[in-house]
Tab-separated table of N, CA and C in Angstrom:
chain	number	residue	atom	x	y	z
J	14	UNK	N	18.434	0.889	-1.712
J	14	UNK	CA	17.502	1.948	-2.231
J	14	UNK	C	16.982	1.701	-4.036
J	15	UNK	N	18.410	1.588	-4.878
J	15	UNK	CA	18.225	1.422	-5.738
J	15	UNK	C	17.508	0.161	-6.551
J	16	UNK	N	17.534	-0.769	-5.962
J	16	UNK	CA	16.830	-1.594	-6.379
J	16	UNK	C	15.713	-2.001	-6.280
J	17	UNK	N	14.957	-1.314	-5.004
J	17	UNK	CA	13.439	-1.345	-4.984
J	17	UNK	C	13.434	-0.065	-5.299
J	18	UNK	N	13.717	0.723	-6.215
J	18	UNK	CA	13.363	1.895	-6.928
J	18	UNK	C	12.965	3.401	-6.481
J	19	UNK	N	13.857	3.511	-5.229
J	19	UNK	CA	13.477	4.743	-4.196
J	19	UNK	C	14.243	5.788	-4.321
J	20	UNK	N	13.494	6.991	-4.097
J	20	UNK	CA	14.443	8.169	-4.351
J	20	UNK	C	15.948	8.093	-3.507
J	21	UNK	N	16.897	7.606	-4.286
J	21	UNK	CA	17.957	7.558	-3.524
J	21	UNK	C	18.446	8.721	-2.855
J	22	UNK	N	18.518	9.956	-3.200
J	22	UNK	CA	19.217	11.326	-1.836
J	22	UNK	C	18.291	10.781	-0.849
J	23	UNK	N	16.920	11.021	-1.079
J	23	UNK	CA	15.763	10.989	-0.067
J	23	UNK	C	15.772	10.073	0.894
J	24	UNK	N	16.603	8.454	0.621
J	24	UNK	CA	17.207	7.705	1.030
J	24	UNK	C	18.255	7.846	2.368
J	25	UNK	N	19.127	8.341	1.920
J	25	UNK	CA	20.376	8.711	1.681
J	25	UNK	C	20.484	9.604	3.281
J	26	UNK	N	19.414	10.641	2.859
J	26	UNK	CA	18.794	11.581	3.765
J	26	UNK	C	18.517	10.800	5.395
J	27	UNK	N	17.334	9.966	5.057
J	27	UNK	CA	16.889	9.765	5.827
J	27	UNK	C	17.920	8.819	6.595
J	28	UNK	N	18.689	7.655	6.072
J	28	UNK	CA	19.430	7.317	6.843
J	28	UNK	C	20.587	8.135	8.158
J	29	UNK	N	21.061	8.780	7.401
J	29	UNK	CA	21.522	9.563	7.907
J	29	UNK	C	21.049	10.560	8.957
J	30	UNK	N	19.985	11.308	9.017
J	30	UNK	CA	19.090	12.361	10.350
J	30	UNK	C	19.180	10.948	11.072
J	31	UNK	N	19.935	11.962	12.302
J	31	UNK	CA	19.937	11.663	13.510
J	31	UNK	C	18.162	10.867	14.459
J	32	UNK	N	17.249	11.960	13.977
J	32	UNK	CA	15.845	11.642	14.308
J	32	UNK	C	15.327	10.375	13.594
J	33	UNK	N	15.412	10.291	12.270
J	33	UNK	CA	15.393	8.516	12.365
J	33	UNK	C	15.759	7.554	12.898
J	34	UNK	N	16.842	7.618	13.193
J	34	UNK	CA	17.736	7.107	14.028
J	34	UNK	C	16.928	6.460	15.256
J	35	UNK	N	16.534	7.623	15.706
J	35	UNK	CA	15.991	7.745	17.077
J	35	UNK	C	14.347	6.419	17.147
J	36	UNK	N	13.918	6.958	16.052
J	36	UNK	CA	12.398	6.606	16.087
J	36	UNK	C	12.886	4.969	15.547
J	37	UNK	N	13.840	4.516	14.816
J	37	UNK	CA	13.891	2.936	14.697
J	37	UNK	C	14.588	2.382	16.091
J	38	UNK	N	15.021	3.189	17.047
J	38	UNK	CA	16.009	2.322	18.655
J	38	UNK	C	14.202	2.811	19.262
J	39	UNK	N	13.768	4.117	19.411
J	39	UNK	CA	12.263	3.754	19.903
J	39	UNK	C	11.293	2.677	19.894
J	40	UNK	N	11.659	2.189	18.322
J	40	UNK	CA	10.397	1.287	17.688
J	40	UNK	C	11.023	-0.201	18.516
J	41	UNK	N	12.534	-0.507	18.714
J	41	UNK	CA	12.957	-1.681	18.574
J	41	UNK	C	12.528	-1.310	20.645
J	42	UNK	N	12.966	-0.750	21.284
J	42	UNK	CA	12.987	-0.574	22.262
J	42	UNK	C	11.374	-0.896	23.158
J	43	UNK	N	10.678	-0.793	22.463
J	43	UNK	CA	8.996	-0.726	22.425
J	43	UNK	C	8.273	-1.958	22.295
J	44	UNK	N	8.915	-2.718	21.067
J	44	UNK	CA	9.053	-4.319	20.784
J	44	UNK	C	9.176	-5.008	21.522
J	45	UNK	N	10.546	-4.634	22.123
J	45	UNK	CA	11.442	-5.229	23.016
J	45	UNK	C	10.373	-5.397	24.375
J	46	UNK	N	9.936	-4.592	25.085
J	46	UNK	CA	9.201	-4.617	25.945
J	46	UNK	C	8.030	-5.213	25.692
J	47	UNK	N	7.253	-5.526	24.485
J	47	UNK	CA	6.235	-6.245	24.562
J	47	UNK	C	6.816	-7.504	24.398
J	48	UNK	N	7.610	-7.835	24.150
J	48	UNK	CA	8.260	-9.356	23.941
J	48	UNK	C	8.038	-9.973	22.451
J	49	UNK	N	8.337	-8.836	21.412
J	49	UNK	CA	8.500	-8.794	20.442
J	49	UNK	C	10.065	-9.933	19.965
J	50	UNK	N	10.128	-11.065	19.289
J	50	UNK	CA	11.909	-11.320	19.347
J	50	UNK	C	11.506	-11.663	17.606
J	51	UNK	N	10.470	-11.501	16.927
J	51	UNK	CA	10.690	-11.572	15.340
J	51	UNK	C	10.015	-10.516	14.279
J	52	UNK	N	10.138	-10.617	13.120
J	52	UNK	CA	9.281	-9.896	12.776
J	52	UNK	C	8.980	-10.852	11.239
J	53	UNK	N	7.353	-10.654	10.690
J	53	UNK	CA	6.738	-9.976	11.028
J	53	UNK	C	6.024	-10.509	12.627
J	54	UNK	N	5.432	-9.875	13.548
J	54	UNK	CA	4.867	-10.248	14.986
J	54	UNK	C	3.210	-9.080	14.763
J	55	UNK	N	2.041	-10.417	15.061
J	55	UNK	CA	0.905	-9.295	14.702
J	55	UNK	C	0.277	-9.950	16.548
J	56	UNK	N	-0.753	-8.867	16.992
J	56	UNK	CA	-1.081	-8.829	18.235
J	56	UNK	C	-2.574	-9.150	17.791
J	57	UNK	N	-3.657	-9.913	18.348
J	57	UNK	CA	-4.721	-10.320	18.123
J	57	UNK	C	-5.201	-10.193	19.281
J	58	UNK	N	-5.893	-9.262	20.305
J	58	UNK	CA	-6.428	-9.248	21.095
J	58	UNK	C	-5.420	-9.806	22.610
J	59	UNK	N	-4.104	-9.160	22.283
J	59	UNK	CA	-3.203	-9.405	23.223
J	59	UNK	C	-2.179	-10.765	23.213
J	60	UNK	N	-3.186	-11.716	21.777
J	60	UNK	CA	-2.301	-12.594	21.784
J	60	UNK	C	-1.340	-12.397	20.306
J	61	UNK	N	-0.163	-12.767	20.791
J	61	UNK	CA	1.309	-13.072	20.248
J	61	UNK	C	1.224	-13.725	18.460
J	62	UNK	N	1.350	-13.736	17.237
J	62	UNK	CA	1.468	-14.662	16.256
J	62	UNK	C	2.574	-13.890	15.630
J	63	UNK	N	4.002	-14.265	15.892
J	63	UNK	CA	4.823	-14.305	14.908
J	63	UNK	C	5.323	-15.347	13.443
J	64	UNK	N	5.915	-14.123	13.210
J	64	UNK	CA	6.212	-14.679	11.945
J	64	UNK	C	5.491	-14.761	10.715
J	65	UNK	N	5.629	-15.198	9.131
J	65	UNK	CA	4.790	-14.982	7.987
J	65	UNK	C	4.396	-16.265	8.013
J	66	UNK	N	2.543	-15.948	8.516
J	66	UNK	CA	1.551	-17.245	9.184
J	66	UNK	C	0.404	-17.038	7.988
J	67	UNK	N	-0.079	-18.388	7.281
J	67	UNK	CA	-1.211	-17.949	6.494
J	67	UNK	C	-2.594	-17.918	7.434
J	68	UNK	N	-3.374	-17.692	6.631
J	68	UNK	CA	-4.826	-16.862	7.107
J	68	UNK	C	-4.958	-17.702	7.957
J	69	UNK	N	-5.420	-18.878	7.693
J	69	UNK	CA	-5.762	-20.074	8.885
J	69	UNK	C	-5.177	-19.809	10.222
J	70	UNK	N	-3.909	-19.453	10.388
J	70	UNK	CA	-3.562	-19.208	11.419
J	70	UNK	C	-4.235	-18.237	11.803
J	71	UNK	N	-4.128	-16.927	11.382
J	71	UNK	CA	-4.871	-15.667	11.693
J	71	UNK	C	-6.690	-16.110	12.518
J	72	UNK	N	-7.259	-16.456	11.146
J	72	UNK	CA	-8.520	-16.714	11.650
J	72	UNK	C	-8.876	-17.743	12.619
J	73	UNK	N	-7.940	-18.877	13.241
J	73	UNK	CA	-7.868	-19.740	14.411
J	73	UNK	C	-7.472	-18.886	15.638
J	74	UNK	N	-6.937	-17.867	15.618
J	74	UNK	CA	-6.556	-16.988	17.042
J	74	UNK	C	-7.808	-16.006	16.670
J	75	UNK	N	-8.132	-15.194	15.779
J	75	UNK	CA	-9.407	-14.410	15.782
J	75	UNK	C	-10.565	-15.405	16.548
J	76	UNK	N	-11.122	-16.731	15.744
J	76	UNK	CA	-12.264	-17.344	16.475
J	76	UNK	C	-12.031	-17.736	17.979
J	77	UNK	N	-10.828	-17.977	18.109
J	77	UNK	CA	-10.451	-18.476	19.523
J	77	UNK	C	-10.419	-16.980	20.430
J	78	UNK	N	-10.260	-16.349	20.202
J	78	UNK	CA	-10.331	-14.893	20.487
J	78	UNK	C	-12.056	-14.667	21.451
J	79	UNK	N	-12.404	-14.605	20.019
J	79	UNK	CA	-13.716	-14.362	19.916
J	79	UNK	C	-14.849	-15.371	20.641
J	80	UNK	N	-14.316	-16.649	20.941
J	80	UNK	CA	-15.402	-17.434	21.741
J	80	UNK	C	-15.353	-17.119	23.003
J	81	UNK	N	-14.373	-16.356	23.334
J	81	UNK	CA	-14.204	-16.201	24.650
J	81	UNK	C	-14.962	-15.158	25.521
């Protein structure tokens, strides 16, 4: 938190909050159901693009989906 210049008290409070922990667990479960295996993951018209990708990869997928 300190390295990112975050409010350390707010960060610690958030990390200790069971509600926040549940939100993270819910997000993990939702991602698992959707087939997300890594981050970042992007979905374009139902097509998954995993990992940090160059703009060209997004453009190719978008163009491919638009041509359908």
